[in-house]
Coordinates of C-alpha atoms and ligand atoms in Angstrom, one line a residue:
X1 CA -35.0 -35.6 167.2
X2 CA -37.1 -38.5 166.2
X3 CA -35.9 -40.3 163.1
X4 CA -38.0 -42.8 161.1
X5 CA -36.1 -45.5 159.3
X6 CA -37.4 -46.0 155.8
X7 CA -37.3 -49.8 156.3
X8 CA -39.5 -49.8 159.4
X9 CA -42.2 -48.1 161.3
X10 CA -40.2 -47.9 164.5
X11 CA -39.2 -44.5 165.8
X12 CA -36.1 -44.7 167.8
X13 CA -35.4 -41.7 170.0
X14 CA -31.9 -41.3 168.5
X15 CA -31.3 -38.0 170.4
X16 CA -31.5 -39.8 173.6
X17 CA -29.5 -43.0 172.8
X18 CA -25.8 -43.0 173.2
X19 CA -24.2 -43.2 169.7
X20 CA -21.5 -45.6 170.8
X21 CA -24.0 -48.2 172.0
X22 CA -25.9 -48.2 168.7
X23 CA -23.5 -47.4 165.9
X24 CA -20.4 -49.0 164.5
X25 CA -17.1 -47.4 165.5
X26 CA -15.1 -45.6 162.9
X27 CA -12.7 -47.6 160.8
X28 CA -9.8 -47.3 161.2
X29 CA -10.0 -46.1 164.8
X30 CA -8.0 -45.2 167.8
X31 CA -9.5 -45.5 171.3
X32 CA -9.2 -45.4 175.0
X33 CA -11.2 -47.2 177.7
X34 CA -11.2 -45.6 181.2
X35 CA -12.5 -47.2 184.4
X36 CA -13.4 -45.0 187.3
X37 CA -14.2 -45.6 191.0
X38 CA -16.6 -43.3 192.8
X39 CA -15.5 -42.8 196.3
X40 CA -17.7 -39.7 197.0
X41 CA -21.3 -39.8 196.0
X42 CA -21.7 -36.0 195.4
X43 CA -18.6 -35.9 193.3
X44 CA -19.7 -39.0 191.4
X45 CA -22.9 -37.2 190.5
X46 CA -20.9 -34.2 189.4
X47 CA -18.8 -36.5 187.2
X48 CA -22.0 -37.8 185.6
X49 CA -23.2 -34.2 185.0
X50 CA -19.9 -33.5 183.2
X51 CA -19.9 -36.7 181.2
X52 CA -23.5 -36.0 180.1
X53 CA -22.1 -32.9 178.3
X54 CA -19.6 -34.9 176.3
X55 CA -21.5 -38.2 175.6
X56 CA -22.8 -38.2 172.0
X57 CA -26.4 -38.9 171.1
X58 CA -26.9 -41.2 168.1
X59 CA -29.1 -38.5 166.6
X60 CA -26.2 -36.1 166.2
X61 CA -25.3 -35.8 162.5
X62 CA -21.6 -35.5 162.8
X63 CA -20.5 -37.8 165.6
X64 CA -21.3 -41.5 165.0
X65 CA -18.8 -42.2 162.3
X66 CA -16.1 -40.1 163.7
X67 CA -15.7 -39.6 167.4
X68 CA -17.8 -40.9 170.3
X69 CA -17.7 -41.0 174.0
X70 CA -19.8 -43.7 175.6
X71 CA -20.5 -43.9 179.3
X72 CA -21.7 -47.0 181.2
X73 CA -22.1 -48.0 184.8
X74 CA -21.7 -51.3 186.7
X75 CA -24.2 -52.3 189.4
X76 CA -21.7 -51.1 192.0
X77 CA -21.4 -47.8 190.1
X78 CA -25.1 -47.2 190.2
X79 CA -25.1 -48.1 193.9
X80 CA -22.2 -45.6 194.5
X81 CA -24.3 -42.9 192.9
X82 CA -27.1 -43.6 195.3
X83 CA -29.6 -45.1 192.9
X84 CA -32.6 -46.3 195.1
X85 CA -32.5 -50.0 196.0
X86 CA -35.9 -50.7 194.4
X87 CA -34.4 -49.4 191.1
X88 CA -31.2 -51.4 191.5
X89 CA -33.3 -54.5 192.1
X90 CA -35.1 -53.9 188.8
X91 CA -31.9 -54.6 186.7
X92 CA -31.2 -57.9 185.0
X93 CA -30.0 -60.6 187.5
X94 CA -26.7 -61.2 185.6
X95 CA -25.9 -57.4 185.6
X96 CA -26.5 -57.4 189.4
X97 CA -24.2 -60.3 189.9
X98 CA -21.4 -58.9 187.7
X99 CA -19.2 -60.8 185.3
X100 CA -16.7 -62.2 187.9
X101 CA -19.6 -64.0 189.7
X102 CA -20.7 -65.5 186.3
X103 CA -17.1 -66.8 185.6
X104 CA -17.7 -70.6 186.0
X105 CA -20.8 -70.5 183.7
X106 CA -19.0 -68.4 181.2
X107 CA -16.0 -70.8 181.1
X108 CA -13.7 -68.3 182.7
X109 CA -11.7 -70.9 184.7
X110 CA -8.0 -71.8 185.1
X111 CA -5.8 -69.0 183.7
X112 CA -9.0 -67.1 182.8
X113 CA -10.5 -67.3 186.3
X114 CA -11.2 -64.0 188.1
X115 CA -8.4 -64.5 190.7
X116 CA -6.0 -64.3 187.7
X117 CA -7.6 -61.2 186.2
X118 CA -5.8 -57.9 185.8
X119 CA -6.5 -55.6 188.7
X120 CA -9.0 -54.0 189.3
X121 CA -11.1 -55.8 186.7
X122 CA -13.8 -57.9 188.3
X123 CA -13.6 -56.0 191.6
X124 CA -16.3 -53.9 193.3
X125 CA -14.1 -50.8 192.6
X126 CA -15.1 -50.7 188.9
X127 CA -18.0 -48.2 188.8
X128 CA -17.9 -46.2 185.6
X129 CA -16.6 -47.3 182.2
X130 CA -15.9 -44.7 179.5
X131 CA -15.1 -45.6 175.9
X132 CA -13.6 -42.9 173.7
X133 CA -13.2 -43.8 170.0
X134 CA -12.2 -41.7 167.1
X135 CA -10.9 -42.0 163.6
X136 CA -8.3 -39.4 164.4
X137 CA -5.6 -39.5 167.2
X138 CA -5.8 -35.7 167.9
X139 CA -9.6 -35.8 168.3
X140 CA -9.2 -38.8 170.5
X141 CA -6.6 -37.1 172.7
X142 CA -8.7 -34.0 173.0
X143 CA -11.8 -36.0 174.0
X144 CA -10.0 -38.4 176.3
X145 CA -8.5 -35.3 177.9
X146 CA -12.0 -33.9 178.4
X147 CA -13.1 -37.2 180.0
X148 CA -10.0 -37.2 182.2
X149 CA -10.5 -33.5 183.1
X150 CA -14.1 -34.3 184.0
X151 CA -12.7 -36.5 186.7
X152 CA -9.4 -34.8 187.5
X153 CA -10.8 -32.0 189.6
X154 CA -12.9 -34.5 191.6
X155 CA -10.7 -36.2 194.2
X156 CA -13.7 -38.3 195.2
X157 CA -13.6 -40.0 191.8
X158 CA -10.5 -42.1 190.9
X159 CA -9.2 -43.2 187.5
X160 CA -8.3 -46.9 188.2
X161 CA -7.6 -48.4 184.8
X162 CA -6.9 -47.4 181.3
X163 CA -6.6 -49.4 178.1
X164 CA -5.7 -47.9 174.7
X165 CA -6.7 -49.6 171.5
X166 CA -6.4 -49.1 167.8
X167 CA -7.1 -50.7 164.4
X168 CA -4.6 -51.4 161.8
X169 CA -5.3 -49.9 158.3
X170 CA -6.0 -53.5 157.1
X171 CA -8.8 -53.9 159.8
X172 CA -7.0 -57.1 161.0
X173 CA -6.7 -58.2 164.6
X174 CA -4.0 -60.0 166.4
X175 CA -4.6 -63.5 164.9
X176 CA -4.5 -61.9 161.5
X177 CA -8.2 -61.8 160.6
X178 CA -10.3 -58.9 159.6
X179 CA -12.9 -58.4 162.3
X180 CA -16.1 -56.5 162.8
X181 CA -17.9 -57.6 159.7
X182 CA -20.9 -59.7 160.8
X183 CA -23.3 -57.3 162.5
X184 CA -27.1 -57.2 162.5
X185 CA -29.0 -54.1 161.5
X186 CA -31.4 -52.5 164.0
X187 CA -34.9 -51.3 163.0
X188 CA -35.1 -47.5 163.3
X189 CA -31.3 -47.0 163.5
X190 CA -31.2 -45.7 159.9
X191 CA -28.6 -48.2 159.0
X192 CA -29.2 -50.9 156.4
X193 CA -28.3 -54.6 156.9
X194 CA -24.9 -55.7 155.5
X195 CA -26.5 -59.1 155.2
X196 CA -29.5 -58.6 152.9
X197 CA -30.8 -62.0 153.9
X198 CA -31.2 -60.9 157.5
X199 CA -34.1 -58.5 158.3
X200 CA -33.1 -55.8 160.7
X201 CA -33.6 -56.8 164.4
X202 CA -36.5 -55.4 166.3
X203 CA -35.2 -52.3 168.1
X204 CA -36.0 -53.9 171.5
X205 CA -33.3 -56.5 170.9
X206 CA -30.7 -53.8 171.4
X207 CA -32.4 -50.7 173.0
X208 CA -34.6 -50.9 176.1
X209 CA -38.1 -49.5 175.8
X210 CA -39.1 -50.9 172.4
X211 CA -40.7 -54.3 171.5
X212 CA -38.2 -57.0 170.8
X213 CA -38.4 -60.1 168.5
X214 CA -40.9 -61.7 170.8
X215 CA -43.2 -58.7 170.3
X216 CA -42.9 -57.8 174.0
X217 CA -41.1 -55.0 175.7
X218 CA -38.0 -56.5 177.3
X219 CA -37.7 -56.2 181.1
X220 CA -36.5 -52.7 181.8
X221 CA -35.0 -51.1 184.9
X222 CA -37.2 -48.7 186.7
X223 CA -38.0 -45.8 186.8
X224 CA -38.7 -45.5 183.0
X225 CA -36.3 -42.5 182.7
X226 CA -33.4 -44.7 183.9
X227 CA -34.2 -47.7 181.7
X228 CA -35.6 -46.4 178.5
X229 CA -33.2 -45.9 175.6
X230 CA -30.5 -47.7 177.6
X231 CA -28.7 -50.9 176.7
X232 CA -26.5 -53.5 178.4
X233 CA -22.9 -53.5 177.5
X234 CA -20.4 -56.2 178.2
X235 CA -16.7 -55.6 177.9
X236 CA -14.0 -58.3 178.1
X237 CA -10.3 -57.9 177.8
X238 CA -9.2 -61.0 175.9
X239 CA -5.5 -61.8 175.6
X240 CA -4.7 -63.7 172.4
X241 CA -1.9 -66.3 172.3
X242 CA -0.8 -65.6 168.8
X243 CA 2.5 -67.5 168.9
X244 CA 0.8 -70.6 170.2
X245 CA -1.9 -70.3 167.6
X246 CA 0.6 -70.0 164.8
X247 CA 2.7 -72.8 166.1
X248 CA -0.3 -75.1 166.4
X249 CA -1.2 -74.6 162.8
X250 CA 2.4 -74.8 161.6
X251 CA 2.8 -78.2 163.2
X252 CA -0.3 -79.5 161.4
X253 CA 0.2 -78.0 157.9
X254 CA 2.8 -78.9 155.3
X255 CA 2.6 -75.6 153.5
X256 CA 1.8 -71.9 154.3
X257 CA -1.3 -72.3 152.1
X258 CA -2.5 -75.2 154.2
X259 CA -1.8 -73.3 157.4
X260 CA -4.0 -70.4 156.1
X261 CA -6.7 -72.9 155.1
X262 CA -6.8 -74.5 158.6
X263 CA -6.9 -71.0 160.2
X264 CA -9.8 -70.0 157.9
X265 CA -11.7 -73.2 158.7
X266 CA -11.4 -72.3 162.4
X267 CA -12.8 -68.8 161.9
X268 CA -15.3 -69.3 159.0
X269 CA -13.6 -66.5 157.1
X270 CA -10.3 -66.1 155.4
X271 CA -7.9 -63.5 156.9
X272 CA -9.1 -60.9 154.4
X273 CA -12.6 -61.3 155.7
X274 CA -13.9 -63.3 152.7
X275 CA -16.4 -65.9 154.0
X276 CA -15.8 -69.6 153.4
X277 CA -19.4 -69.9 152.5
X278 CA -18.8 -67.8 149.4
X279 CA -15.1 -68.6 148.8
X280 CA -14.5 -72.1 150.2
X281 CA -11.3 -73.0 148.5
X282 CA -9.1 -69.9 148.5
X283 CA -8.9 -66.4 150.0
X284 CA -10.5 -63.8 147.8
X285 CA -9.3 -60.4 149.1
X286 CA -11.6 -58.4 146.8
X287 CA -14.6 -60.2 148.4
X288 CA -13.2 -59.7 151.9
X289 CA -13.0 -56.0 151.5
X290 CA -16.3 -55.5 149.7
X291 CA -19.0 -54.6 152.3
X292 CA -21.7 -55.2 149.7
X293 CA -20.8 -58.8 149.4
X294 CA -18.7 -60.0 152.4
X295 CA -21.7 -60.5 154.6
X296 CA -24.3 -61.6 152.0
X297 CA -24.5 -65.4 152.7
X298 CA -26.2 -68.1 154.6
X299 CA -25.3 -71.7 155.5
X300 CA -28.5 -73.5 154.5
X301 CA -26.9 -74.9 151.3
X302 CA -24.0 -76.3 153.4
X303 CA -25.6 -78.2 156.2
X304 CA -22.7 -80.6 156.8
X305 CA -20.1 -77.8 156.7
X306 CA -18.0 -78.8 153.7
X307 CA -17.5 -75.2 152.8
X308 CA -17.6 -73.6 156.3
X309 CA -17.3 -76.1 159.2
X310 CA -20.3 -76.1 161.6
X311 CA -17.8 -75.6 164.4
X312 CA -16.1 -72.5 162.9
X313 CA -16.1 -69.5 165.2
X314 CA -18.2 -67.2 163.1
X315 CA -20.7 -69.9 162.2
X316 CA -21.1 -70.9 165.8
X317 CA -21.5 -67.3 166.9
X318 CA -24.1 -66.7 164.2
X319 CA -25.5 -69.9 162.5
X320 CA -27.6 -67.7 160.2
X321 CA -30.1 -69.9 158.3
X322 CA -28.4 -73.1 159.3
X323 CA -30.8 -73.6 162.2
X324 CA -33.9 -72.8 160.1
X325 CA -35.7 -76.0 160.6
X326 CA -38.6 -77.1 162.7
X327 CA -38.1 -77.1 166.5
X328 CA -34.7 -75.3 166.2
X329 CA -33.7 -72.2 168.1
X330 CA -34.5 -68.8 166.7
X331 CA -31.1 -67.4 165.8
X332 CA -32.6 -63.8 165.9
X333 CA -33.0 -64.2 169.6
X334 CA -29.3 -64.5 170.0
X335 CA -27.9 -61.7 167.9
X336 CA -25.7 -58.9 169.3
X337 CA -23.9 -55.8 168.3
X338 CA -20.2 -56.2 168.7
X339 CA -18.0 -53.2 169.2
X340 CA -14.6 -55.0 169.7
X341 CA -11.3 -53.2 169.4
X342 CA -7.7 -54.4 169.2
X343 CA -5.0 -53.7 171.8
X344 CA -1.3 -54.3 172.1
X345 CA 1.4 -54.5 169.4
X346 CA 0.9 -57.1 166.6
X347 CA 3.3 -60.1 166.6
X348 CA 5.4 -59.6 163.4
X349 CA 4.4 -61.9 160.5
X350 CA 6.0 -65.3 160.6
X351 CA 7.2 -65.1 164.2
X352 CA 6.4 -68.3 166.1
X353 CA 8.1 -67.5 169.4
X354 CA 6.1 -65.7 172.1
X355 CA 7.5 -62.3 172.9
X356 CA 5.7 -62.1 176.2
X357 CA 3.8 -58.9 175.2
X358 CA 0.1 -58.5 175.9
X359 CA -2.1 -58.3 172.7
X360 CA -5.7 -59.1 172.0
X361 CA -9.2 -57.8 171.8
X362 CA -11.3 -55.6 173.9
X363 CA -14.5 -57.5 173.1
X364 CA -17.6 -55.3 173.5
X365 CA -21.2 -56.5 173.3
X366 CA -24.3 -54.3 173.2
X367 CA -27.8 -55.7 173.6
X368 CA -31.0 -55.6 175.6
X369 CA -30.6 -59.2 176.9
X370 CA -27.5 -60.2 178.7
X371 CA -28.7 -63.8 179.3
X372 CA -30.2 -64.8 176.0
X373 CA -27.8 -62.9 173.8
X374 CA -24.2 -62.6 175.2
X375 CA -24.4 -65.4 177.8
X376 CA -26.3 -67.8 175.5
X377 CA -23.9 -67.4 172.6
X378 CA -20.9 -67.7 174.9
X379 CA -22.0 -70.7 176.8
X380 CA -24.2 -72.7 174.4
X381 CA -22.7 -71.9 171.0
X382 CA -19.0 -71.1 171.7
X383 CA -18.1 -73.1 174.8
X384 CA -20.3 -76.2 174.0
X385 CA -20.6 -78.5 171.0
X386 CA -24.0 -80.1 171.7
X387 CA -25.9 -77.9 169.3
X388 CA -23.6 -79.0 166.4
X389 CA -23.7 -82.6 167.5
X390 CA -20.1 -82.6 168.8
X391 CA -20.3 -82.3 172.6
X392 CA -16.5 -82.5 173.1
X393 CA -15.8 -79.7 170.7
X394 CA -15.7 -76.0 171.7
X395 CA -15.0 -73.0 169.6
X396 CA -11.6 -73.7 168.0
X397 CA -10.4 -70.1 168.2
X398 CA -11.9 -68.6 171.4
X399 CA -13.3 -71.7 173.3
X400 CA -12.1 -72.7 176.8
X401 CA -10.2 -75.7 175.6
X402 CA -9.3 -78.7 177.7
X403 CA -7.0 -81.6 176.8
X404 CA -9.5 -83.5 174.6
X405 CA -10.8 -80.5 172.7
X406 CA -10.9 -81.2 169.0
X407 CA -12.1 -79.5 165.9
X408 CA -13.6 -81.3 162.9
X409 CA -13.2 -80.1 159.4
X410 CA -15.7 -81.9 157.1
X411 CA -14.0 -82.7 153.8
X412 CA -14.0 -85.4 151.2
X413 CA -13.0 -88.2 151.0
X414 CA -12.5 -88.1 154.8
X415 CA -12.9 -85.4 157.4
X416 CA -9.9 -84.0 159.2
X417 CA -9.9 -83.7 163.0
X418 CA -7.5 -81.4 164.7
X419 CA -6.8 -82.8 168.2
X420 CA -5.6 -81.3 171.5
X421 CA -6.3 -77.7 170.8
X422 CA -4.7 -75.6 173.5
X423 CA -6.5 -72.4 174.6
X424 CA -5.7 -69.5 172.3
X425 CA -7.6 -66.8 174.2
X426 CA -7.3 -65.9 177.9
X427 CA -9.8 -63.7 179.7
X428 CA -7.9 -60.9 181.5
X429 CA -11.1 -59.5 183.0
X430 CA -14.3 -57.6 182.2
X431 CA -17.6 -56.4 183.5
X432 CA -21.3 -56.2 182.8
X433 CA -22.4 -52.5 182.4
X434 CA -25.4 -50.5 181.6
X435 CA -25.1 -47.6 179.1
X436 CA -28.0 -45.4 180.0
X437 CA -29.8 -42.8 177.8
X438 CA -28.8 -39.2 177.8
X439 CA -31.8 -38.3 179.9
X440 CA -30.9 -41.1 182.3
X441 CA -27.5 -39.6 182.7
X442 CA -29.1 -36.3 183.6
X443 CA -31.4 -38.1 186.0
X444 CA -28.4 -39.8 187.7
X445 CA -26.6 -36.5 188.0
X446 CA -29.6 -34.9 189.6
X447 CA -30.4 -37.7 192.1
X448 CA -31.2 -36.3 195.5
X449 CA -31.4 -39.4 197.6
Ligands
HEM501 C1 -10.3 -63.0 171.2 C2 -11.5 -63.4 171.0 C3 -12.2 -63.3 169.7 C4 -11.7 -63.2 168.4 C5 -10.2 -63.1 168.0 C6 -12.8 -63.2 167.5 C7 -12.7 -63.1 166.1 C8 -13.7 -63.1 165.2 C9 -13.6 -63.0 163.8 C10 -12.2 -63.0 163.0 C11 -14.8 -63.0 163.2 C12 -15.2 -63.0 161.8 C13 -15.2 -61.6 161.2 C14 -16.5 -60.9 161.5 O1 -17.6 -61.4 161.1 O2 -16.5 -59.8 162.1 C15 -15.7 -63.0 164.3 C16 -17.1 -63.0 164.2 C17 -18.0 -63.0 165.3 N1 -17.7 -63.2 166.6 FE1 -15.8 -63.3 167.4 N2 -14.0 -63.3 168.2 C18 -13.7 -63.4 169.5 C19 -14.5 -63.5 170.6 C20 -15.9 -63.5 170.4 C21 -16.8 -63.7 171.5 C22 -16.4 -63.8 173.0 C23 -18.1 -63.6 171.0 C24 -19.4 -63.7 171.7 C25 -19.7 -64.1 172.9 C26 -17.9 -63.5 169.6 C27 -19.0 -63.3 168.7 C28 -18.8 -63.1 167.3 C29 -20.0 -62.9 166.4 C30 -21.4 -62.7 166.8 C31 -19.4 -62.8 165.2 C32 -20.2 -62.5 163.9 C33 -20.6 -63.7 163.2 C34 -21.4 -63.4 162.0 O3 -22.3 -62.6 162.0 O4 -21.0 -63.9 160.9 N3 -16.6 -63.4 169.3 N4 -15.1 -63.1 165.5

């Protein structure tokens, strides 16, 4: 089915694009990520044939908001399936290298370094990544079972890792903040922008085979049937040090209200999701939960960051109109779809002691450009402070902090500077994947090399 978006003249082949790569997950959701290793090529192709039957196209009327199965491959996975070398060579260089090889550039050092990662993340054994998400536990179990069954009768394909995830009814993640609000719209997807000030992105920013913001077709793997309607997907398991984060704030705040304010300044939104840009002085839960209003803002009227600090996580990750001046970077070239989910039990409210349990976010990126989207935002905007004129500052919430890392909160009469931020997020591992189209899944299953 070809669907035309009323807001654009782009026709996305929605029947051929995997729903999970293009559309928002349900909310609330439950989900499971499965990683598989292909030890036998013929059985690997048989697995892909079976997965092709359960992966959902974005064009299907009943799946996107409820249940979806998304299938993606690493470079080594495509290699294990016997994809011809000239085709493997045509993928993006970062994808070919894999996430572990990009660790130093990404700031995955020290306790986030690949030699500390959870096994088998970052190893050449990770071939196929499957994400199953649903609004309903019984649907999830049924589908995850189908995905496991697709593999279970194939001894040449091994299930090597599984991670369950879920969303609280409040939509909040382990640090206490509502997540998944700021997202761009994509031309031709049929979904309207939640930020009316941001035009939908050209389809080629997210899906391969269509013009992107530069007006060009992004580099696409060959042959066409393999690349077209596919997208790159990044997943990262990010452990969050919630007790350390709470203690850090508690030591610097005289009251609970001040603690909340400092946390909101770090994120750029209050815990409810209300943006500081619209509600700078206090949380406004009505605003946070209103999808018509909670993403309708810019930063142009707050250049110095008195409302939302220029170093706040969400402002770094999407400076919106703050960089709209001559010679500045084009923010639209660095947008991404995020499909992150929460894992692990929440630390009960008010607890400041670490209970030793693993909790955090499965961060998921989807986009057509690994380098200028995911890697650019991570390295230039989150890990570095040069673009905001503060070279020693990195993202206060998710940055790879070192001893001197500080965070500046512009305020009158004098700014406040939080010093010695410890790292609050540790990378447990991840991978660069490619989520092919439905027709590419068929092509992979039928390879006869
Ligand atoms: C454990 C790690 C992380 C946590 C806890 C976290 C948390 C958050 C929160 C609370 C928000 C604001 C709510 C929203 O707009 O959805 C947000 C926004 C965002 N984050 Fe993160 N994040 C993490 C890692 C990352 C990483 C690694 C990236 C990119 C490389 C990233 C990119 C973004 C983007 C693009 C936005 C939306 C900004 C906007 O459009 O306003 N985040 N994040």
